[in-house]
mmCIF file of C-alpha atoms in Angstrom:
data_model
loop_
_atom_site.group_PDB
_atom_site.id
_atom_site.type_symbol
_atom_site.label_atom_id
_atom_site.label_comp_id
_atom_site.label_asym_id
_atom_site.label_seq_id
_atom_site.Cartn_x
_atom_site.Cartn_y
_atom_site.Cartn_z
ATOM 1 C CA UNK A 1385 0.000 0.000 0.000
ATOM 2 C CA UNK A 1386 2.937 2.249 0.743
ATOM 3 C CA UNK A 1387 4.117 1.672 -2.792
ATOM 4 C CA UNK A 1388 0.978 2.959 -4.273
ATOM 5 C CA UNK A 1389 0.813 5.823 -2.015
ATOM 6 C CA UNK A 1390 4.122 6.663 -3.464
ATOM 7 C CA UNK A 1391 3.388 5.950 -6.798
ATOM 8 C CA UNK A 1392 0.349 8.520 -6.448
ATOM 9 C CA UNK A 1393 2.396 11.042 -5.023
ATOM 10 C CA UNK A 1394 5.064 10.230 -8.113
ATOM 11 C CA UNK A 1395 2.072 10.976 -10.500
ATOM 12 C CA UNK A 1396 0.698 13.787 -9.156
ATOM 13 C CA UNK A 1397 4.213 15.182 -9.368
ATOM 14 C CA UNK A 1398 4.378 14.080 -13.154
ATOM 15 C CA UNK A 1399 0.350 15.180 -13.726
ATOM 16 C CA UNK A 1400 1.618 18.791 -12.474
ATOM 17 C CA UNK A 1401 4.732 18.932 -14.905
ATOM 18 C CA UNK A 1402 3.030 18.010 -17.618
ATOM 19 C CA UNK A 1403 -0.176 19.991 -16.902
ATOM 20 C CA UNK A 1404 2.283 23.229 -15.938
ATOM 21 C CA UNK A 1405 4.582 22.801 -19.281
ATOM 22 C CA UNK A 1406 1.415 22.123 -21.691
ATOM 23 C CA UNK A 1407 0.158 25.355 -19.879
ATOM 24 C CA UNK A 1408 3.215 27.446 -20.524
ATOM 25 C CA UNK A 1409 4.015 25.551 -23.795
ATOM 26 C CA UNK A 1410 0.592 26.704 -25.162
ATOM 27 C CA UNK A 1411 0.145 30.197 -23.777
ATOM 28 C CA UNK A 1412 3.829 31.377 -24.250
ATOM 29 C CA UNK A 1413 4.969 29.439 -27.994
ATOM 30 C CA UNK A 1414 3.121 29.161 -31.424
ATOM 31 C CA UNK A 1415 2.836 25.272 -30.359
ATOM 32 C CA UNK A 1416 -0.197 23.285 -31.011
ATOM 33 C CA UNK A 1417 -1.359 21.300 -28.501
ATOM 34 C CA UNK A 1418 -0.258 17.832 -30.165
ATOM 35 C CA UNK A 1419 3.913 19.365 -30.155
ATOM 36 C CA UNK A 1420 3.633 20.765 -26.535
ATOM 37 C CA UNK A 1421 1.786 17.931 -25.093
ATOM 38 C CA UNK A 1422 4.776 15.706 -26.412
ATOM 39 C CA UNK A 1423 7.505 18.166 -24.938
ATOM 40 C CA UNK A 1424 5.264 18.035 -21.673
ATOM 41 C CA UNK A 1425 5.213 14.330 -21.401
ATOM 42 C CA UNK A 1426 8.832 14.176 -21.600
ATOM 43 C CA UNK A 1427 9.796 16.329 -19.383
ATOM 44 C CA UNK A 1428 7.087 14.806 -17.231
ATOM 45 C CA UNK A 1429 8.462 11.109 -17.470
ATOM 46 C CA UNK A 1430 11.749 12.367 -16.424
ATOM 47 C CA UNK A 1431 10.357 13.965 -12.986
ATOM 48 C CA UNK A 1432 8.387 10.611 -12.312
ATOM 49 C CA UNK A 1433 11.537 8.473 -12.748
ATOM 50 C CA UNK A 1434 13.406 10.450 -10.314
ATOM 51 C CA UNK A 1435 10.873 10.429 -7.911
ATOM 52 C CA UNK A 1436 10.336 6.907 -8.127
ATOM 53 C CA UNK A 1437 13.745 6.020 -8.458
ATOM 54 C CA UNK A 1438 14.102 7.266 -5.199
ATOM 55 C CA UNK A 1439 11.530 7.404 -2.999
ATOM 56 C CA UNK A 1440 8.603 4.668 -4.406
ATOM 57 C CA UNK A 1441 10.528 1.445 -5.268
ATOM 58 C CA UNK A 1442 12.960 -0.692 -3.891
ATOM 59 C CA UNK A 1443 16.603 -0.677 -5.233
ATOM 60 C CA UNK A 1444 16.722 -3.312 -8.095
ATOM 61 C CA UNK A 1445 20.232 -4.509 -8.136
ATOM 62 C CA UNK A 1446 20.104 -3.582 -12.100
ATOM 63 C CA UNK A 1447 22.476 -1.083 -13.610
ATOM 64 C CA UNK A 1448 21.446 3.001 -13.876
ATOM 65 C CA UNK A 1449 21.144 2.477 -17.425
ATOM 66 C CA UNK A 1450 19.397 -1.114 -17.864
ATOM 67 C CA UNK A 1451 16.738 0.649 -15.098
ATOM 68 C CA UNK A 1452 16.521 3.444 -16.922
ATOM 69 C CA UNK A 1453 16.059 1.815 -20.225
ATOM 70 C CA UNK A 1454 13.109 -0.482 -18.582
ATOM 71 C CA UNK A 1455 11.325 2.484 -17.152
ATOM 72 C CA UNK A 1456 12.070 4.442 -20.499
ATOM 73 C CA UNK A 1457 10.139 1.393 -22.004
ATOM 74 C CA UNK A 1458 7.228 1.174 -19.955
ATOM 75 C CA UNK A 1459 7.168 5.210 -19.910
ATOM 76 C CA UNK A 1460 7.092 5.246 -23.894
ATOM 77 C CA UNK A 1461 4.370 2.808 -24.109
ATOM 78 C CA UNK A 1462 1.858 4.387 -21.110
ATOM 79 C CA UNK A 1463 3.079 7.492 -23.000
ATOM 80 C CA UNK A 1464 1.655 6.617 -26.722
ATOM 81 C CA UNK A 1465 -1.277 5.264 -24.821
ATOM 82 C CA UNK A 1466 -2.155 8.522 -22.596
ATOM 83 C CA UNK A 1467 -1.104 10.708 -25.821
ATOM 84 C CA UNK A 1468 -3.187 8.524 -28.157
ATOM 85 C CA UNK A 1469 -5.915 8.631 -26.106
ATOM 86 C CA UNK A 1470 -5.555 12.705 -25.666
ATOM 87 C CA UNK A 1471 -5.089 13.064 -29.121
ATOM 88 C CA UNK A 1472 -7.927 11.089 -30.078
ATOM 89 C CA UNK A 1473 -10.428 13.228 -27.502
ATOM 90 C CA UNK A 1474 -9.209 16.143 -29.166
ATOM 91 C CA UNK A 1475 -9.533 15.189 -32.709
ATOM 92 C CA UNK A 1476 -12.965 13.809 -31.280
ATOM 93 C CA UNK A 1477 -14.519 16.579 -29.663
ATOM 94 C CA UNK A 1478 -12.838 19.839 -30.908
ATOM 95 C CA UNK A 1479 -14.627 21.550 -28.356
ATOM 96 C CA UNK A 1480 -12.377 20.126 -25.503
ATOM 97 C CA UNK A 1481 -10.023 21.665 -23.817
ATOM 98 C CA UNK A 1482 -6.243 20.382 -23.840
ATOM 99 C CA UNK A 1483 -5.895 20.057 -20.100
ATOM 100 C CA UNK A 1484 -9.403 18.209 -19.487
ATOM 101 C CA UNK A 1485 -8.223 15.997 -22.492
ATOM 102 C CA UNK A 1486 -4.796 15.734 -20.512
ATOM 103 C CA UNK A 1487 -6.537 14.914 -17.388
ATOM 104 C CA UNK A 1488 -8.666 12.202 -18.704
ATOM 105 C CA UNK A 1489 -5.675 10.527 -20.935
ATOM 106 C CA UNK A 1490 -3.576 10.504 -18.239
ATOM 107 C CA UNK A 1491 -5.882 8.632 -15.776
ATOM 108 C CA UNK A 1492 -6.436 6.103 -18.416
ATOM 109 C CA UNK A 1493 -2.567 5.607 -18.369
ATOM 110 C CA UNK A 1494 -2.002 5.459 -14.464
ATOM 111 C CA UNK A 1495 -2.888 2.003 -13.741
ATOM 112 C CA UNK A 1496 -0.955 0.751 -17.061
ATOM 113 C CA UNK A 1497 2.007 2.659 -15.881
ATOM 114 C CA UNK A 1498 1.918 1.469 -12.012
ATOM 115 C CA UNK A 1499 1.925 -2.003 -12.971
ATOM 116 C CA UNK A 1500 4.521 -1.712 -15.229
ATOM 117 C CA UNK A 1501 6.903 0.059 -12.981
ATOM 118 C CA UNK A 1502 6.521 -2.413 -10.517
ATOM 119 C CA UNK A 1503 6.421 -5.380 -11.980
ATOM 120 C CA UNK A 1504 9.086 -5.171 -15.159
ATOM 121 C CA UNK A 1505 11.107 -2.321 -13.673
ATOM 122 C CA UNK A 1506 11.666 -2.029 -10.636
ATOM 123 C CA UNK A 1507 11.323 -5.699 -8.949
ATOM 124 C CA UNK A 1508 14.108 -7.474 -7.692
ATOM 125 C CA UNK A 1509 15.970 -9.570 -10.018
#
């Protein structure tokens, strides 16, 4: 249970990157919502592994870089899912805002994302 706690705390962390760079992206750049959303995610994946690097999951025994290339994996693929799934609400339903599309992809892509953290990338070898 602590682990999820963590891994909640890890999102909402990521959720308020991404939500405060798609903000800025959009109001301060000619961006489109489909470029800054990307940029946003990134930067967004980035803060999540270093949160859960050190404060969610147990040390794995594996390597910086084979860690980081397993999350980097399972953060690509909940990635194409949550931006799939906001760019298909948006392509959907014009009338939608970015963020609520953003809010609503990136639920979708919590769960996928939680298991996959804890059961390919960080568990014990």
């Amino acid at each position: 249970m602590r682990k999820l706690i963590r891994f909640a705390i890890a999102g909402g962390i990521g959720f308020l990157v991404d939500a405060g760079i798609l903000s800025a992206l959009l109001h301060l750049t000619p961006l489109g919502p489909f470029l800054a959303r990307l940029l946003a995610i990134a930067s967004a994946m980035a803060a999540t592994w270093a949160f859960n690097r050190s404060f969610t999951f147990d040390r794995t025994g594996r390597s910086l870089a084979a860690e980081g290339f397993r999350y980097g994996s399972v953060g690509v693929t909940a990635a194409l899912v949550n931006y799939g799934l906001y760019s298909a609400l948006l392509l959907s339903l014009p009338a939608l805002q970015p963020l609520a599309a953003m809010v609503i992809a990136s639920i979708a892509s919590m769960i996928f994302s939680f298991f996959g953290y804890s059961r390919f990338v960080f568990r014990a070898e």
